[in-house]
Tab-separated table of N, CA and C in Angstrom:
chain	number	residue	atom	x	y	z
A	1	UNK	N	99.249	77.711	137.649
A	1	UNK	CA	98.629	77.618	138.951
A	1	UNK	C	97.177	77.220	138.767
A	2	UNK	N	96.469	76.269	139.760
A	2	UNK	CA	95.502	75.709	139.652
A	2	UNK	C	94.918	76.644	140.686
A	3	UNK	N	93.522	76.520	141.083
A	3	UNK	CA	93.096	77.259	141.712
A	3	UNK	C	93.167	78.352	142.507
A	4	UNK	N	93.409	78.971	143.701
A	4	UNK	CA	93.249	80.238	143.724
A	4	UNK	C	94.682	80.825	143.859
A	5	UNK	N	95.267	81.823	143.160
A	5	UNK	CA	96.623	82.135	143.492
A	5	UNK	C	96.782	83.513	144.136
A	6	UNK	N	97.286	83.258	145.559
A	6	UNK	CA	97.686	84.803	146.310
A	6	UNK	C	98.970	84.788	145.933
A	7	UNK	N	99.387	86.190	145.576
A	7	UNK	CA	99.973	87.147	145.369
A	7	UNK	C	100.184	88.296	146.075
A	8	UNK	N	100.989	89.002	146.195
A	8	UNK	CA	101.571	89.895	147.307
A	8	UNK	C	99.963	91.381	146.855
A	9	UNK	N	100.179	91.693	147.981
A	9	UNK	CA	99.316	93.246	148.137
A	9	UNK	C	97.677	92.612	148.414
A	10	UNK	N	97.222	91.219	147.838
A	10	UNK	CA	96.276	90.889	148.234
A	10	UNK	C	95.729	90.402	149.449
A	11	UNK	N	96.421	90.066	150.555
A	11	UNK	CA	96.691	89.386	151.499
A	11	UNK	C	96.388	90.322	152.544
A	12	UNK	N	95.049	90.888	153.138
A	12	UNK	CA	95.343	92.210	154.423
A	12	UNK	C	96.309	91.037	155.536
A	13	UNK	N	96.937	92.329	156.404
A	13	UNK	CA	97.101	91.294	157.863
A	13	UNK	C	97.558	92.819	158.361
A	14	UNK	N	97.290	93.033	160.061
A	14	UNK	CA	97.220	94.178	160.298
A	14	UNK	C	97.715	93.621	161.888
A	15	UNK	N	98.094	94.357	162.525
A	15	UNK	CA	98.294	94.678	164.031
A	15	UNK	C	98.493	95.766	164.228
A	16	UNK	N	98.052	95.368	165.935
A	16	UNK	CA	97.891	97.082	166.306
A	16	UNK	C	98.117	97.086	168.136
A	17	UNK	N	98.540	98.356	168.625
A	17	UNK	CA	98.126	97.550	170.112
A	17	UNK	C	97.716	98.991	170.987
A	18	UNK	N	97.366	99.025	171.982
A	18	UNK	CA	96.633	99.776	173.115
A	18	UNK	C	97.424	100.864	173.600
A	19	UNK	N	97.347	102.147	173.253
A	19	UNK	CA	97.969	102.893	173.406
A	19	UNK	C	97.093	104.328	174.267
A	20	UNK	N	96.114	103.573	174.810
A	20	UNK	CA	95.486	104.633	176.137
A	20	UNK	C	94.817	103.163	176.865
A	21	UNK	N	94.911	103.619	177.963
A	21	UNK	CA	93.869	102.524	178.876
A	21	UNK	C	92.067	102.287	178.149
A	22	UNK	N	91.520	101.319	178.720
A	22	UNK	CA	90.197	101.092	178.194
A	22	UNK	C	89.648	100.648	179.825
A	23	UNK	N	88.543	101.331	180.101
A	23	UNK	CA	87.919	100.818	181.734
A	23	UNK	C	87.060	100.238	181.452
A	24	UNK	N	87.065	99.089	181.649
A	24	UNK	CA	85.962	97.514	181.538
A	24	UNK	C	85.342	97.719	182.810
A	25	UNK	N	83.691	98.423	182.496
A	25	UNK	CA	83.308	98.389	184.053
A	25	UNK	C	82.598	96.884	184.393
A	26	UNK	N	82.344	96.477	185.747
A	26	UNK	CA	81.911	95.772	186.589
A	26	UNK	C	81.239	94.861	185.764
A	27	UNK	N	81.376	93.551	184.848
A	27	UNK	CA	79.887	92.754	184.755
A	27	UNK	C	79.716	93.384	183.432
A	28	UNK	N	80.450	94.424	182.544
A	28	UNK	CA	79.879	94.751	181.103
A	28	UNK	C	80.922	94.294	180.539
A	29	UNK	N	80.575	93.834	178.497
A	29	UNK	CA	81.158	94.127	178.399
A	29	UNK	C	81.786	95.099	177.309
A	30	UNK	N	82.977	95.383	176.933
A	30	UNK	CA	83.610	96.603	177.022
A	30	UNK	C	84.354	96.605	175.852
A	31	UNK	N	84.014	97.534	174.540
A	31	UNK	CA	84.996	97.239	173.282
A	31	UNK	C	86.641	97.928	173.780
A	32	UNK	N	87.532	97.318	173.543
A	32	UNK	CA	89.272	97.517	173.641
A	32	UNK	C	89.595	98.509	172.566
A	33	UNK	N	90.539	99.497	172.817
A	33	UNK	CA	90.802	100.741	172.223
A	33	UNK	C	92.227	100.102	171.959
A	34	UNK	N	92.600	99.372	170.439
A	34	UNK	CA	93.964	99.637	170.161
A	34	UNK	C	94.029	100.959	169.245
A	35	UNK	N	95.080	101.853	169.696
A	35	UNK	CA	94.657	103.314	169.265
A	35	UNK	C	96.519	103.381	168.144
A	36	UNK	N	97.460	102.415	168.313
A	36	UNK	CA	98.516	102.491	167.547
A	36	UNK	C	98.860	101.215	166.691
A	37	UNK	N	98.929	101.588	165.554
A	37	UNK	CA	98.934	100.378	164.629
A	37	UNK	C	100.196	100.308	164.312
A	38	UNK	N	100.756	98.865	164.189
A	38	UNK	CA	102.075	98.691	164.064
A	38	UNK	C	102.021	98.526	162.422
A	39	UNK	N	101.252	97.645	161.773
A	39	UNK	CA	101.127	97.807	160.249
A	39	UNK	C	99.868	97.945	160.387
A	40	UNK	N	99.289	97.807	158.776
A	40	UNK	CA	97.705	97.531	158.248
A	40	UNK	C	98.197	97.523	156.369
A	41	UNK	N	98.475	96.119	156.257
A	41	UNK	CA	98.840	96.202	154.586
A	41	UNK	C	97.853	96.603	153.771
A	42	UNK	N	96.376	96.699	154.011
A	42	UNK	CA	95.341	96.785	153.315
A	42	UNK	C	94.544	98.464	153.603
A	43	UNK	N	94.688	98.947	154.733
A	43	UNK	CA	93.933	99.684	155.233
A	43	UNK	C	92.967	99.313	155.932
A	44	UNK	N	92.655	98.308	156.019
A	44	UNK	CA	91.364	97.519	156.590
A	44	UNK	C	91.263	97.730	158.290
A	45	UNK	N	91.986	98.306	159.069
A	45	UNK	CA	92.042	98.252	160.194
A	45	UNK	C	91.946	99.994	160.744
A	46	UNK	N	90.269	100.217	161.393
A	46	UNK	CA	90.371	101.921	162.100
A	46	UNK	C	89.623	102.285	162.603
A	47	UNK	N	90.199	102.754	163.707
A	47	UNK	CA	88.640	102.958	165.355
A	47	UNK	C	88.472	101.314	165.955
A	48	UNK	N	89.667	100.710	166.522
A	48	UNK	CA	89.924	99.611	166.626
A	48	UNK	C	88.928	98.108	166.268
A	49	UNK	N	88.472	98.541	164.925
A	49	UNK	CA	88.125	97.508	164.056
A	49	UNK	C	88.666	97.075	162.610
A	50	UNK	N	89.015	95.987	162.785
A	50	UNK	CA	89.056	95.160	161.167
A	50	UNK	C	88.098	94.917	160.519
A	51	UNK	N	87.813	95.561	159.454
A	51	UNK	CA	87.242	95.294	157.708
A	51	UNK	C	87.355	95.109	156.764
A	52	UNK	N	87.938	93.814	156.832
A	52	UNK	CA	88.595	93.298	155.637
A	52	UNK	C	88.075	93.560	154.364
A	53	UNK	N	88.475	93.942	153.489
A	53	UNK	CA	87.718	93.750	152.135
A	53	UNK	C	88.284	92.577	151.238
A	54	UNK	N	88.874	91.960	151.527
A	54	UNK	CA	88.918	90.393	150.597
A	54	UNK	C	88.192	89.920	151.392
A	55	UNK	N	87.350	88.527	150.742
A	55	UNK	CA	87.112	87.449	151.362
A	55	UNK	C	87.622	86.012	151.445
A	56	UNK	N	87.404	85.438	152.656
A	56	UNK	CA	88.170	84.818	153.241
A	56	UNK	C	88.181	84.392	154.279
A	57	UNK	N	89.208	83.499	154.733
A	57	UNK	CA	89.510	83.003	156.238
A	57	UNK	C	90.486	83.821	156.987
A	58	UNK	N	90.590	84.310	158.039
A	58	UNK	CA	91.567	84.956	158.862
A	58	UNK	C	91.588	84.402	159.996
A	59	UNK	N	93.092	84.282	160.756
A	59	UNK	CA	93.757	84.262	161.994
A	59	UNK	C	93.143	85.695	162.558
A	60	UNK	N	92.818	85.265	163.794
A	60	UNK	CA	92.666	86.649	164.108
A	60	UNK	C	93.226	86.758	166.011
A	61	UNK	N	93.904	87.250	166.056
A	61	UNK	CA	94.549	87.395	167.590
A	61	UNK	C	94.219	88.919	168.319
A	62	UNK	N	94.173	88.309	169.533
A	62	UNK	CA	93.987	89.220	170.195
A	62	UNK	C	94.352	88.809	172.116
A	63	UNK	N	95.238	90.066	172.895
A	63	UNK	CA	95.393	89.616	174.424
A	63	UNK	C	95.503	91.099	174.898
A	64	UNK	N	95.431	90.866	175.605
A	64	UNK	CA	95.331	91.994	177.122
A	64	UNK	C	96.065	91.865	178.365
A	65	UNK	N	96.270	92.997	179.223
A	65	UNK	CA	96.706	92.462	180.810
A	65	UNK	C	96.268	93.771	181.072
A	66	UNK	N	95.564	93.345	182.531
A	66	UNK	CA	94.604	94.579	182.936
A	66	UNK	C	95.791	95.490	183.790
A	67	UNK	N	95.509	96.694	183.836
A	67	UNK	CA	96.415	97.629	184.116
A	67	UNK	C	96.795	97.717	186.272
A	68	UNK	N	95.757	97.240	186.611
A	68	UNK	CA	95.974	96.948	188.247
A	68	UNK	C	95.492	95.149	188.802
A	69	UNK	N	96.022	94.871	189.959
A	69	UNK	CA	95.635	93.832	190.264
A	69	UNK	C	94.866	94.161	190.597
A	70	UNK	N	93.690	92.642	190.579
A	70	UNK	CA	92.076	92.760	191.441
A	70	UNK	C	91.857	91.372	191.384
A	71	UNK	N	90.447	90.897	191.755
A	71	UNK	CA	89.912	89.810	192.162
A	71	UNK	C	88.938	89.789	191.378
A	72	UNK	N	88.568	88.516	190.494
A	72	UNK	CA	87.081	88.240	189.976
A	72	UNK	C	87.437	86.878	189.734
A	73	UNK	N	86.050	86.378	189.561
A	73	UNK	CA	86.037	84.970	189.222
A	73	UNK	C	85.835	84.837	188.084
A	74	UNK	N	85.173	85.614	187.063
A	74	UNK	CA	85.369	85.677	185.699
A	74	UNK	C	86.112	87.148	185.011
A	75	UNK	N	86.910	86.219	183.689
A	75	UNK	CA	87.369	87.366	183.255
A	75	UNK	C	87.319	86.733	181.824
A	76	UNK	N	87.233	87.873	180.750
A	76	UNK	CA	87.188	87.640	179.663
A	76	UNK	C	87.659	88.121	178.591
A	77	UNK	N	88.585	87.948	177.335
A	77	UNK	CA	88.328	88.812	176.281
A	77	UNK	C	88.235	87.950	174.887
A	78	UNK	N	86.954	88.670	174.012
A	78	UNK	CA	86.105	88.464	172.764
A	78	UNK	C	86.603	88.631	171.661
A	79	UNK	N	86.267	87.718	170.759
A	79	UNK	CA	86.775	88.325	169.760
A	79	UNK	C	85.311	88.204	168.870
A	80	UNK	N	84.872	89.366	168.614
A	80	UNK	CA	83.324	89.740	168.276
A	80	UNK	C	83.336	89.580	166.369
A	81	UNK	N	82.627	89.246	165.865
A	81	UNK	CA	82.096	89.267	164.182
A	81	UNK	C	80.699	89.662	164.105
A	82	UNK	N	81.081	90.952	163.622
A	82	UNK	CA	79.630	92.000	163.336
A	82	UNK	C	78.808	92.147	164.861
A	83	UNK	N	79.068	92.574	165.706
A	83	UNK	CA	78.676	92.865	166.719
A	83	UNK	C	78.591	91.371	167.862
A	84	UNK	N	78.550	90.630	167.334
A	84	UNK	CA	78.320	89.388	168.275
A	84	UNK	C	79.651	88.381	168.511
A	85	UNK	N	79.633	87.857	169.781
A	85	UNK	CA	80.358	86.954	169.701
A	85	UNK	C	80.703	85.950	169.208
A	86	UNK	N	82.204	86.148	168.743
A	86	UNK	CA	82.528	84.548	167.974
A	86	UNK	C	83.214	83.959	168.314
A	87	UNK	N	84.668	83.889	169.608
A	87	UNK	CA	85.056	83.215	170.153
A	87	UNK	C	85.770	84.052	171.477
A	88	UNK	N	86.103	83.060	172.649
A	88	UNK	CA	86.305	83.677	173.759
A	88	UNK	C	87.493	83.000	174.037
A	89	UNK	N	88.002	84.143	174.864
A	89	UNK	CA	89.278	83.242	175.976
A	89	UNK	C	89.427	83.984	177.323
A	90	UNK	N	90.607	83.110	177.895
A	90	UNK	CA	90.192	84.617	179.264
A	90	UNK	C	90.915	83.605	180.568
A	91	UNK	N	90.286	83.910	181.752
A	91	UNK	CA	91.225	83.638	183.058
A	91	UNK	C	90.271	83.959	184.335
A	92	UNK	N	90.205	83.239	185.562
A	92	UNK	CA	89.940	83.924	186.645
A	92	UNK	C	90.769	83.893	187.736
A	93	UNK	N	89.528	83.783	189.145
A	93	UNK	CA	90.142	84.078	189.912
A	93	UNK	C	91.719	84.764	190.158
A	94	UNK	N	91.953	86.275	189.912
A	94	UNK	CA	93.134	86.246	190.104
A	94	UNK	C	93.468	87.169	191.390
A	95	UNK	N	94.183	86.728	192.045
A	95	UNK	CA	94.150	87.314	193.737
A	95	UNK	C	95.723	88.308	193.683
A	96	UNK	N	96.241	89.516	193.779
A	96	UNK	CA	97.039	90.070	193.794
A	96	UNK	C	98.202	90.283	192.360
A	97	UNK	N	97.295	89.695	191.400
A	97	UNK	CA	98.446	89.582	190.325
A	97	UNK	C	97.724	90.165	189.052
A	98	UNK	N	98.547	90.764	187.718
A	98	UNK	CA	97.919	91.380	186.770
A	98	UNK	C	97.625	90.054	185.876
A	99	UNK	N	96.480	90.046	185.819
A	99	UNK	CA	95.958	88.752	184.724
A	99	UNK	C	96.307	89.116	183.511
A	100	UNK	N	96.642	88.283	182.593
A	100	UNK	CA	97.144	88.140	181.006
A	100	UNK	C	95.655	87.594	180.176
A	101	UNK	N	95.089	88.214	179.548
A	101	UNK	CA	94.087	87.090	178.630
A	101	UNK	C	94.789	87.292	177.297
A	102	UNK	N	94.037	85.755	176.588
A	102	UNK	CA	94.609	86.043	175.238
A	102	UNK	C	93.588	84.742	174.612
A	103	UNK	N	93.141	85.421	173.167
A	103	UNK	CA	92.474	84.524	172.424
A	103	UNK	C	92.673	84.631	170.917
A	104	UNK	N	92.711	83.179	170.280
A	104	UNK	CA	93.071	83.120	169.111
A	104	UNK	C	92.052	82.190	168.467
A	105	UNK	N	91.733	82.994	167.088
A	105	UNK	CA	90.542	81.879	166.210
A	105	UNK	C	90.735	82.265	164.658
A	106	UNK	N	89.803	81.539	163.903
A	106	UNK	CA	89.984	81.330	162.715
A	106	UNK	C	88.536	81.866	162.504
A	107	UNK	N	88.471	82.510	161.943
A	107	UNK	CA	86.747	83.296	161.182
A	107	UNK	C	86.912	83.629	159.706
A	108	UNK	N	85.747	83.302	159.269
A	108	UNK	CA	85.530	83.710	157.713
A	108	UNK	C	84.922	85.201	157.324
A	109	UNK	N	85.130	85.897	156.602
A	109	UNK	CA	85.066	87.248	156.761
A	109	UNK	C	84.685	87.404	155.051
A	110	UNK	N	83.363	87.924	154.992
A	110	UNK	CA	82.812	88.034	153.407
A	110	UNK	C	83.589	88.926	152.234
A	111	UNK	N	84.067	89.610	153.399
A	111	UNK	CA	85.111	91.043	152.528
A	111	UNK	C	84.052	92.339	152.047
A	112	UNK	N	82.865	92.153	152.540
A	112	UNK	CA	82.241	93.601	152.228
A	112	UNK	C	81.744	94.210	153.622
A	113	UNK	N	80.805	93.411	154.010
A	113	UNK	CA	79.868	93.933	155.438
A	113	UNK	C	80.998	93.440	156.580
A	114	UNK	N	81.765	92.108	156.698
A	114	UNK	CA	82.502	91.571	158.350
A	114	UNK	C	83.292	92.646	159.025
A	115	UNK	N	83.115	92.729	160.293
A	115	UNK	CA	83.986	93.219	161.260
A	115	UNK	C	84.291	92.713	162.357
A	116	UNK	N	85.582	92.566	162.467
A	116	UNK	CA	85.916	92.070	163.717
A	116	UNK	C	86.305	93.162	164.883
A	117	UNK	N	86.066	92.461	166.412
A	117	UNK	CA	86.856	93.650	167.338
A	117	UNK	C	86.739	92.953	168.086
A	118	UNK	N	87.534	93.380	169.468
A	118	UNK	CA	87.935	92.635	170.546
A	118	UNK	C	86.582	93.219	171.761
A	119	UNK	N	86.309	92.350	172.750
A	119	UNK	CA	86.213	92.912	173.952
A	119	UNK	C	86.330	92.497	175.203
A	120	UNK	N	86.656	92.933	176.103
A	120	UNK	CA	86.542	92.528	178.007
A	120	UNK	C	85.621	92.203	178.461
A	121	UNK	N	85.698	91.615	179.442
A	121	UNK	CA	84.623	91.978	180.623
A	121	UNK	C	85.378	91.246	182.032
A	122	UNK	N	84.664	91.671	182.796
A	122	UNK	CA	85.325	91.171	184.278
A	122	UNK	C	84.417	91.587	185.293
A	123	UNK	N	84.516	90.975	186.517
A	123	UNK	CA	83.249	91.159	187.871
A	123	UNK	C	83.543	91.320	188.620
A	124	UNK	N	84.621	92.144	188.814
A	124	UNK	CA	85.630	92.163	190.267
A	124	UNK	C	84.370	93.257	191.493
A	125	UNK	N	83.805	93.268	190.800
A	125	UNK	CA	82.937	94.525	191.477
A	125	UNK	C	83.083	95.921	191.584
A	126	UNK	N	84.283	96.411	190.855
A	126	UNK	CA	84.246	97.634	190.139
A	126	UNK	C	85.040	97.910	189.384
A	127	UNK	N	85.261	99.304	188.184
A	127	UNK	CA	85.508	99.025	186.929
A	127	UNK	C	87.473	98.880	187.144
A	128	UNK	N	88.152	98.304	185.902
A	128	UNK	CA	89.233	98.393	186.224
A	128	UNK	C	89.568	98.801	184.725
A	129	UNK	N	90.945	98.690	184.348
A	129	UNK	CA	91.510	99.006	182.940
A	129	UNK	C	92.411	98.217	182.243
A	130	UNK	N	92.568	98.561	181.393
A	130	UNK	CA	93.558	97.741	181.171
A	130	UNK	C	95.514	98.411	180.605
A	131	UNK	N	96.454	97.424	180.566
A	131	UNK	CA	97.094	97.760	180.627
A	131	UNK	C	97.956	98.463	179.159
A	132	UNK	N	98.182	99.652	179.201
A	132	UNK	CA	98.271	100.767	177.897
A	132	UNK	C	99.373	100.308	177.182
A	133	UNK	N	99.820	99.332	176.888
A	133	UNK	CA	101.077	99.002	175.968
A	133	UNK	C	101.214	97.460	175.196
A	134	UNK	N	102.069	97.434	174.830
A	134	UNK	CA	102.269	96.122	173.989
A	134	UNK	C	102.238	94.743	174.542
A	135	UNK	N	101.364	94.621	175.752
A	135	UNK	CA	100.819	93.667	176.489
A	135	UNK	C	98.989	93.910	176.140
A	136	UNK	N	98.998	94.121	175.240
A	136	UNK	CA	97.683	94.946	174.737
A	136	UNK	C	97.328	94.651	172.808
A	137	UNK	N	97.412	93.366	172.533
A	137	UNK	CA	97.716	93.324	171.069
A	137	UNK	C	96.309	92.943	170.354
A	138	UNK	N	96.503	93.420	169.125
A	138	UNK	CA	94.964	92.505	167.989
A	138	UNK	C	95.790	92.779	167.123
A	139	UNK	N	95.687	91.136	166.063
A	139	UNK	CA	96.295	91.301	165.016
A	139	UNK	C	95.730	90.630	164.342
A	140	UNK	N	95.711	90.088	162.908
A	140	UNK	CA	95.141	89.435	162.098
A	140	UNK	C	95.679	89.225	160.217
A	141	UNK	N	95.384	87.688	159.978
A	141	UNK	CA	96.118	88.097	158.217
A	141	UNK	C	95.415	86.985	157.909
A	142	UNK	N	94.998	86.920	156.347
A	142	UNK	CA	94.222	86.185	155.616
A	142	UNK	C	95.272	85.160	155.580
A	143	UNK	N	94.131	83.874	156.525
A	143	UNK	CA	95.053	82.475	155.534
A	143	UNK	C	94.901	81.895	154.562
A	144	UNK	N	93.109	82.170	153.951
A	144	UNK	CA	93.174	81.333	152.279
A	144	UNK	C	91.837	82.311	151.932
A	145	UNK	N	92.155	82.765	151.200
A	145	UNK	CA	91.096	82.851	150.179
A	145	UNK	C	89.675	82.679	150.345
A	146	UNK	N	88.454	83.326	150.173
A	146	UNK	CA	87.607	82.479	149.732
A	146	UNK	C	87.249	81.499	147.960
């Protein structure tokens, strides 16, 4: 093998999904509580953040559906690296129906200090939640190496 060779156990990839509501108030926004992990091959995933310790590139997913209908013209959910934003996705205007967000990206992650985590936000003009089950996902797995 020429350059870098993965091998099994090296590889984190973790999911997890929302297993209490999270209230995204009005106009903030709001870190997402996945509180049940379906795997975590590495350990890298707790207190609904990923810390990878390889470095590397990762897939990193993440969606929501808010737990009542409401109205806003913006809605959002983050997918944050070390406190700041690194990519967004999301939905508005939604008039009587439970909105779905969902966002997917590719981030490089040093494997000592990176963390990733998800978050909301929405402006309906007061706080709402989101919805407590497997409409509620973050997941993530190394695609190469650094």
């Amino acid at each position: 093998v020429t350059g870098t060779a993965m091998v099994s156990g090296n590889m984190p990839a973790f999911s997890a999904q929302s297993s209490a509501t999270t209230t995204i108030t009005d106009s903030t926004f709001t870190k997402i509580t996945y509180g049940t992990e379906d795997f975590d091959t590495n350990s890298n995933f707790a207190s609904s953040t990923f810390t990878p310790t390889v470095a590397g590139y990762y897939q990193i997913n993440a969606n929501l559906r808010w737990g009542t209908a409401f109205n806003a013209t913006q809605q959002a959910i983050l997918i944050y690296k070390n406190g700041s934003v690194w990519n967004r996705g999301g939905g508005g205007g939604t008039t009587g129906l439970f909105g779905y967000l969902t966002v997917s990206t590719l981030v490089y992650c040093n494997g000592s200090t990176d963390y990733i985590e998800v978050y909301a936000y929405q402006n309906s003009g007061s706080s709402v939640t989101n919805d407590n089950s497997s409409w509620a996902k973050f997941s993530g797995c190394l695609v190469r190496a650094a």
